Phi, psi and omega in degrees: 000128175295164173257133170232154179212146176230139172224133185226130170089022180232130180294347174258029188303317181295324180288313176305316184294317181298314180289332176291317177292326176299316182295327181257028183298329178298347180269002176177121178251355194282318179206164175215148179203154172217137168250145176227154180242128179221118180052040177083001179244136186261139175234138180229138170229124175206152182194170177287144169121183183284166180303312180292348176267333178279321185249148172220185183296332174297330186299326180290334172292332176278317189266069183262165175121180187256004180225136176208148169235148178219162185205142165248128182270130169230099195288127169237356175205157184083185184262168171270074182221150181299335177296331181268002172284147181248160010291151173267123185249139172207156169259136178210179192296339176265007173121217177260154185213142177218125183229156175236146187214142171233137178124183174233130174283111185296339183247028181312305185303314184294316183292319181305304181305318175304305184298317178302310180299339173270003176105002180290143178242122185263144179254347187223177171250013178275153184290339183299326179299326173306322187288322176301316181290320182298317181297312188297324191278350183287147182271002186280163188251011171221164187287330182307313186286323171294326172303304185300324180295315184295319178289325178295315178304311184292316177299314179297317180291328179295320184269344180240001175058025171215141183258000000 
């Protein structure tokens, strides 16, 4: 099981995320990453290796802001590649988004194949990227509805074996 962390409302959000990931290092040794939000812009640092190998004191000058998400990777799906390190970041019509995910989407291949048939281009082999694509494809104008749509799509495909 990977380690995930989210911090909201603290000027040292990325530092808190760092120490949280460090404390949960036993939950993943393959890669570590943190995204932070400052003034509506996201910054992400991620790489293969342990928390103490990926981040240094200079990292916190890049990872500024009052919100951060972090991830330690223990692969159960996807490849052992820097492309499969999280957080997953994307620009889309509502702005920038960065997400972390733990677990396996059991209908990953069916959802991915449908998205590819609709023109999606994937950068990694991890199932978390499906979630980003489903959110980005929503026609809604707020984030809550695309999130709900993405998870409903995954849930329905999981339980009906039909997209």
